[in-house]
Short mmCIF file of C-alpha atoms and ligand atoms in Angstrom, two decimals:
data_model
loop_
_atom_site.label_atom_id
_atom_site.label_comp_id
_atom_site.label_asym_id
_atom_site.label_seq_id
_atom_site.Cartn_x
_atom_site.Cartn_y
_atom_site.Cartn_z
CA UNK W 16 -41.77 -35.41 -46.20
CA UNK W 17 -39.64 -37.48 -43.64
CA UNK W 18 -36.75 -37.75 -46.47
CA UNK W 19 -36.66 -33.98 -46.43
CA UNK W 20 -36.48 -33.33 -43.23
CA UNK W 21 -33.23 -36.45 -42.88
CA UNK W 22 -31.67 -34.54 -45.30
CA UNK W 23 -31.71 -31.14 -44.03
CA UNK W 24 -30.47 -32.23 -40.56
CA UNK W 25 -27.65 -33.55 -42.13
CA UNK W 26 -26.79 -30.54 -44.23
CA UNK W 27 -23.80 -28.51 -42.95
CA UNK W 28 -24.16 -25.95 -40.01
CA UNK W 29 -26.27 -22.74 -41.23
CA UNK W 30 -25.18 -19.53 -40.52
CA UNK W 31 -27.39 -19.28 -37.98
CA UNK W 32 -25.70 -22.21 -36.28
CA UNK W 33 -22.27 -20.82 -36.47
CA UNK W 34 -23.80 -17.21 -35.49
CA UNK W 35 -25.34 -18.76 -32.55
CA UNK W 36 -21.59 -20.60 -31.71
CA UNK W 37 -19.94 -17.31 -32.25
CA UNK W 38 -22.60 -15.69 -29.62
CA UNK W 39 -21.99 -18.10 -26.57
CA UNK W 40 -17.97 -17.69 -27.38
CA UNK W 41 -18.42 -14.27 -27.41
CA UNK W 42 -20.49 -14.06 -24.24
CA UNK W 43 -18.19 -16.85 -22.78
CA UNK W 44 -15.05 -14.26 -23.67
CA UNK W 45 -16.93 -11.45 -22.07
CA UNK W 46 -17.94 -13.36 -18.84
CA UNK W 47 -14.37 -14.05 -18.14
CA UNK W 48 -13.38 -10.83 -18.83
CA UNK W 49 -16.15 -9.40 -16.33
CA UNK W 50 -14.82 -11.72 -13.92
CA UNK W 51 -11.64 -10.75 -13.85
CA UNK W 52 -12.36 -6.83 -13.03
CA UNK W 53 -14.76 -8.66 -10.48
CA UNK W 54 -11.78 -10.46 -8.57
CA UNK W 55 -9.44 -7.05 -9.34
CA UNK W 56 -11.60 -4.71 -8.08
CA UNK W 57 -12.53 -7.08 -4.63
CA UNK W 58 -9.01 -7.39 -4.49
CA UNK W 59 -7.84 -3.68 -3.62
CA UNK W 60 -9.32 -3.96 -1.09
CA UNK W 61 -6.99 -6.98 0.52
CA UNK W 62 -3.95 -5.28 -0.32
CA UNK W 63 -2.20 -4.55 3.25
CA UNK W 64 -0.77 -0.98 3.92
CA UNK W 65 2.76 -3.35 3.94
CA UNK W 66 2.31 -4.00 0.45
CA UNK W 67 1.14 -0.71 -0.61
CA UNK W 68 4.25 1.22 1.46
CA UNK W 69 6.25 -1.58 -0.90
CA UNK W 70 4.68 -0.31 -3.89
CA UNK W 71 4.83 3.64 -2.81
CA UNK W 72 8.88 2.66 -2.79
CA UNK W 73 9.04 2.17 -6.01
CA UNK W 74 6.51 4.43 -7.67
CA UNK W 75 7.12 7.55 -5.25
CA UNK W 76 10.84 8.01 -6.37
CA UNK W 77 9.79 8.29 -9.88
CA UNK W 78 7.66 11.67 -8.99
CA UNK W 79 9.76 12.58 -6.12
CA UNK W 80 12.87 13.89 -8.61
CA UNK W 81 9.91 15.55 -10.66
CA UNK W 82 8.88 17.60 -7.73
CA UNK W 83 12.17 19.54 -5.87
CA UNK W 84 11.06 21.23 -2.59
CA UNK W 85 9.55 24.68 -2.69
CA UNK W 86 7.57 27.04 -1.34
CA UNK W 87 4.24 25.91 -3.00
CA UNK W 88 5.02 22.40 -2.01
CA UNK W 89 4.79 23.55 1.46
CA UNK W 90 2.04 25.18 1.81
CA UNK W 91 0.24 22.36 -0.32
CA UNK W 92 1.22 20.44 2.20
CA UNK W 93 0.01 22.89 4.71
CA UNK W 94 -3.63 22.96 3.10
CA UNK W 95 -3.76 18.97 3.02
CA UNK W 96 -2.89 18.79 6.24
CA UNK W 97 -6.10 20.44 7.12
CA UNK W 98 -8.09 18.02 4.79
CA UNK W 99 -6.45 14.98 6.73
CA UNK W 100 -7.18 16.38 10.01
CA UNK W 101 -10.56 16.05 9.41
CA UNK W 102 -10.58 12.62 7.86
CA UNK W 103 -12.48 9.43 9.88
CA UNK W 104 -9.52 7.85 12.56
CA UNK W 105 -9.39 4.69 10.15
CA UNK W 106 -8.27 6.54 7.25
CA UNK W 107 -5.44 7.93 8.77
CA UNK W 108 -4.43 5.51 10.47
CA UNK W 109 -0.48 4.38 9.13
CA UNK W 110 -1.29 7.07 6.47
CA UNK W 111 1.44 9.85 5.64
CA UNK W 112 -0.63 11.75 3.00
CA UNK W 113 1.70 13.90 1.73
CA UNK W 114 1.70 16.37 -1.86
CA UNK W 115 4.04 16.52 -4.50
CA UNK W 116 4.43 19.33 -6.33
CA UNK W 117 5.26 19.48 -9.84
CA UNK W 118 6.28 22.40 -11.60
CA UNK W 119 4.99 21.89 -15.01
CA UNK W 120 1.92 23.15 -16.99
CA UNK W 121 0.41 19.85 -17.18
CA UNK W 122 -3.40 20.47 -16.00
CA UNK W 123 -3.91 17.09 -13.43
CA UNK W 124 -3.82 15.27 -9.95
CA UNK W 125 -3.01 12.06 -9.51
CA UNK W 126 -3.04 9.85 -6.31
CA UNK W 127 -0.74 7.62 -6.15
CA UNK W 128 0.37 4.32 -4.01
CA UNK W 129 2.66 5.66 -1.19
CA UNK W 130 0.38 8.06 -0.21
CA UNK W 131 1.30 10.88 -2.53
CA UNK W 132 -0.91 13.21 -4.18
CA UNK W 133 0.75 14.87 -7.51
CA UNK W 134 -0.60 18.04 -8.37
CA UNK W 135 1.17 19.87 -11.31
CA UNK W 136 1.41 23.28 -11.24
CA UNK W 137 -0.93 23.66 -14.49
CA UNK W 138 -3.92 22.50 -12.17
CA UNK W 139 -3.10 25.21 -9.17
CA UNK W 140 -2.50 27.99 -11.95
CA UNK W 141 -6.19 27.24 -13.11
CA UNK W 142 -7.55 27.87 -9.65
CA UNK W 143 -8.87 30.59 -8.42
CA UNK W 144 -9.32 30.14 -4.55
CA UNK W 145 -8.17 28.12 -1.55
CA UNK W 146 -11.57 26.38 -1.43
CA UNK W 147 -11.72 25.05 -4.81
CA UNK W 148 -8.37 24.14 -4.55
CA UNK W 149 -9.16 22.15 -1.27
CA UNK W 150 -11.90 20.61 -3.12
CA UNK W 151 -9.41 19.33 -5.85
CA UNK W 152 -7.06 18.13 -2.40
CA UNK W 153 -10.34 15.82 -1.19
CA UNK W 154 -11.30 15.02 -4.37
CA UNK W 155 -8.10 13.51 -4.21
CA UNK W 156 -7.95 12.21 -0.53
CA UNK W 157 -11.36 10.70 -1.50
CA UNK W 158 -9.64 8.33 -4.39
CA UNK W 159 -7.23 7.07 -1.64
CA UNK W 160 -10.32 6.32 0.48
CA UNK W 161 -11.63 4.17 -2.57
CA UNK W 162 -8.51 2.24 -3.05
CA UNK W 163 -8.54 4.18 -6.20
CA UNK W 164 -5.29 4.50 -6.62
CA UNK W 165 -4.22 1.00 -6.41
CA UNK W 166 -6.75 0.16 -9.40
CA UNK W 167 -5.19 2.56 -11.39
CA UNK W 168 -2.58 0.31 -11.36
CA UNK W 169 -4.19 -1.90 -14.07
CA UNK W 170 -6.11 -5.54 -13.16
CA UNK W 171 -3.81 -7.43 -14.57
CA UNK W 172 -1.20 -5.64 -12.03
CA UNK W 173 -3.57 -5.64 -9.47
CA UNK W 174 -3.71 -9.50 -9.77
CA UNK W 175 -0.32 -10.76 -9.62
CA UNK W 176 0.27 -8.54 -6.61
CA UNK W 177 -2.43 -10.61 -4.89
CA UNK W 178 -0.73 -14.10 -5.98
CA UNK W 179 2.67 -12.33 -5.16
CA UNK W 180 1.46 -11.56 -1.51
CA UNK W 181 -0.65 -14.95 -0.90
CA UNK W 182 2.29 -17.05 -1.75
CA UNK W 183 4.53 -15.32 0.40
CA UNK W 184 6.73 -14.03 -2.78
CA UNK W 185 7.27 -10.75 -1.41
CA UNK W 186 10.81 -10.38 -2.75
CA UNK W 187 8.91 -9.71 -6.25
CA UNK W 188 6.42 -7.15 -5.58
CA UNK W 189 8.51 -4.13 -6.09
CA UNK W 190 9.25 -5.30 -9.85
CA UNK W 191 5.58 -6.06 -10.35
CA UNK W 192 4.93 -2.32 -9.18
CA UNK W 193 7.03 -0.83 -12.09
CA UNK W 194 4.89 -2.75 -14.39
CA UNK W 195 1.98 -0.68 -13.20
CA UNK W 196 3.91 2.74 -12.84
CA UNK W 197 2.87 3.18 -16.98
CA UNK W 198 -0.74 2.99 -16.73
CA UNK W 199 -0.48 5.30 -13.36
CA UNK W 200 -0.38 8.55 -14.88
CA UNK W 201 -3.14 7.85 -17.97
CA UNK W 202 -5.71 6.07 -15.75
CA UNK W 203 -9.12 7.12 -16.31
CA UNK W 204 -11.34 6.70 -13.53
CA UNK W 205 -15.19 5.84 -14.54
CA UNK W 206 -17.87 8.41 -13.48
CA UNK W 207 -19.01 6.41 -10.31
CA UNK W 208 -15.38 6.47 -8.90
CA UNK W 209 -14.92 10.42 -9.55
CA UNK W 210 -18.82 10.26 -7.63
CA UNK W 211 -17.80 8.81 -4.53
CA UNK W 212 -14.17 10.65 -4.54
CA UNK W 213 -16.39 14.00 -4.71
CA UNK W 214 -18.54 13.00 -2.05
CA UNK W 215 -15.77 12.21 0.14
CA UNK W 216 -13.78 16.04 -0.86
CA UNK W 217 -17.35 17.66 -0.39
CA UNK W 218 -17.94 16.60 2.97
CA UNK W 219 -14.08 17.34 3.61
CA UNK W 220 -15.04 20.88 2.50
CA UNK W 221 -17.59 21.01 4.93
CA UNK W 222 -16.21 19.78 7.75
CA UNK W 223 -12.73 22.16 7.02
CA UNK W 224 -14.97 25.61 6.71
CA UNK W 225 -18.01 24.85 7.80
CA UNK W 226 -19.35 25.44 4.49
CA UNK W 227 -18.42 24.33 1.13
CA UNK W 228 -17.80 27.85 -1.22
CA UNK W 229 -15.81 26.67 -4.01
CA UNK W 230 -16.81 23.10 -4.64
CA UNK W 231 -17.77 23.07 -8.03
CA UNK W 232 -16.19 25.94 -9.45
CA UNK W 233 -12.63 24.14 -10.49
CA UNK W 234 -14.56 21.18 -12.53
CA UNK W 235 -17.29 24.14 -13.77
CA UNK W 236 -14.01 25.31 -14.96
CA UNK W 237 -12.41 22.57 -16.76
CA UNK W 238 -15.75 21.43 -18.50
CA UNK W 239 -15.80 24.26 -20.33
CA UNK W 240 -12.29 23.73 -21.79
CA UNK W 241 -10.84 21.66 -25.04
CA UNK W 242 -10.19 18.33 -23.68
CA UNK W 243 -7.62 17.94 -25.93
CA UNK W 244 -4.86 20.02 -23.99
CA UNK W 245 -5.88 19.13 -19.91
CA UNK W 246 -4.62 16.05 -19.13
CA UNK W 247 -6.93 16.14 -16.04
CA UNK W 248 -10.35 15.75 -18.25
CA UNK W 249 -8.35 12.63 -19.16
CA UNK W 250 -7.93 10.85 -15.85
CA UNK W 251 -11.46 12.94 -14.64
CA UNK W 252 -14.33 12.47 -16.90
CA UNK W 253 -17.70 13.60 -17.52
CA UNK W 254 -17.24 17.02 -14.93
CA UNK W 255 -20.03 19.07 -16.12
CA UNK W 256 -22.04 15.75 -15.10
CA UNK W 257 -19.91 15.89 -11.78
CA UNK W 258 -20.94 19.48 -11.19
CA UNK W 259 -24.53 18.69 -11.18
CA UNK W 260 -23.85 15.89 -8.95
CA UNK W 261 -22.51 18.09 -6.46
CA UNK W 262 -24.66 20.87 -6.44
CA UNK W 263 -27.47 17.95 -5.65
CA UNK W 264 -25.25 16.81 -3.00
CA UNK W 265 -25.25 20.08 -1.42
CA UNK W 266 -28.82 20.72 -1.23
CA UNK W 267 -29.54 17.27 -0.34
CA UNK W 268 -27.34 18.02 3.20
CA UNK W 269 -28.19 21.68 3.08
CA UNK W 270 -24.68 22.74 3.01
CA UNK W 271 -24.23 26.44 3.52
CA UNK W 272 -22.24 28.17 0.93
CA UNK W 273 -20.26 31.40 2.11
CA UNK W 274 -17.18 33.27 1.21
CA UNK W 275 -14.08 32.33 -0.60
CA UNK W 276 -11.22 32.68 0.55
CA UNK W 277 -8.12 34.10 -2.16
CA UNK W 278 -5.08 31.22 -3.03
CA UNK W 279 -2.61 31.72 -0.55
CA UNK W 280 0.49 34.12 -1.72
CA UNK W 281 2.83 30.85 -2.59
CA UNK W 282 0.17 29.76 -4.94
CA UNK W 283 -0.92 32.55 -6.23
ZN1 ZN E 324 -10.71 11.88 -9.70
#
């Protein structure tokens, strides 16, 4: 009996010693990994608004030439205004929110560092009133808020701007920006950042008209299309999930809901 068992400690390492080996790699691997979105997503947060009006000097020019001025840009503009108005005094504070307009069917918004919202003229041909398309405008605000729009830059992006700006190595943060301008326009937020970016365009909603007509009717409207051609079901998942959020939200701060008000003429 004690032979047998000398012997089979010294045989080579069973499967199930090279399975368990491969299981604490792997779970070593994924550790890492988790703590590197960890440190990324703490990070945003860090980021001055000198670094981010850095970034925006880069990035911005790229969708400034894609969006010439016009009369849709204005009164964009016009309608964001309102939104901004309206937002808490340290969210505005250093903050030029402004909309670019970009005349092309492509069905998204994007925020973007610099404090520009792109909204392509697919996504305002899809709407049907100045409410929803407010909602879409906080929605939007609401990633800004979030920092959302400095994650979409990508961690590993995110990162080096931190070492960049700790060290004092300024000089290099605008060419670590166009690293990130790529993954800008594909990013896909997760469900609980499109959450708490409709919570904060809801009760932008609210405080603009004093009720909140409109609020789900643009995502009601997209969740019933082909993600395959709309770009924004992309970057925006899950909205027929998002609806029902919202609707909860509503009834949860007994929200009135009264009437619409019709696109304005420019974006009609
Ligand atoms: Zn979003």
């Amino acid at each position: 009996m004690s032979s047998a068992n000398y012997s089979s400690r010294n045989q080579p390492p069973s499967n199930r010693q090279l399975l368990i080996l491969l299981g604490i790699f792997a779970g070593f691997t994924i550790g890492i990994i988790w703590l590197i979105g960890w440190i990324a997503s703490s990070i945003v947060w860090l980021i001055p608004p000198s670094v981010e009006q850095q970034l925006g000097a880069v990035i911005v020019p790229v969708y400034d030439r894609l969006a010439p001025p016009s009369p849709a840009q204005t009164t964009l503009n016009q309608l964001l205004d309102r939104l901004e108005a309206q937002l808490p005094p340290q969210q505005r504070q250093n903050r030029d929110y402004q909309v670019l307009y970009i005349p092309d069917d492509t069905v998204n918004a994007l925020a973007i560092p610099g404090d520009r919202i792109i909204i392509y003229a697919g996504l305002v041909k899809q709407a049907q009133s100045e409410n929803e398309l407010m909602m879409v405008l906080g929605h939007e605000l609401g990633h800004f808020a979030n920092r959302d729009h400095l994650r979409s830059l990508g961690r590993a992006v995110i990162v080096q701007l931190a070492i960049a700006y700790f060290i004092g190595d300024v000089g290099s943060i605008g060419s670590i920006a166009v690293s990130g301008i790529e993954t800008i326009s594909n990013a896909q937020y997760s469900q609980s950042q499109e959450t708490q970016a409709d919570e904060v365009g809801l009760t932008l909603l609210q405080q603009t008209y004093g009720h909140v007509a409109g609020a789900t009717d643009f995502f009601a409207r997209m969740s019933e299309k082909q993600a395959l051609d709309i770009d924004f079901l992309a970057t925006h998942p899950a909205p027929a999930r998002r609806v029902k959020e919202i609707q909860q939200l509503i009834k949860q701060r007994n929200y009135k809901i009264e009437q619409k008000l019709p696109l304005p003429p420019t974006l009609s």
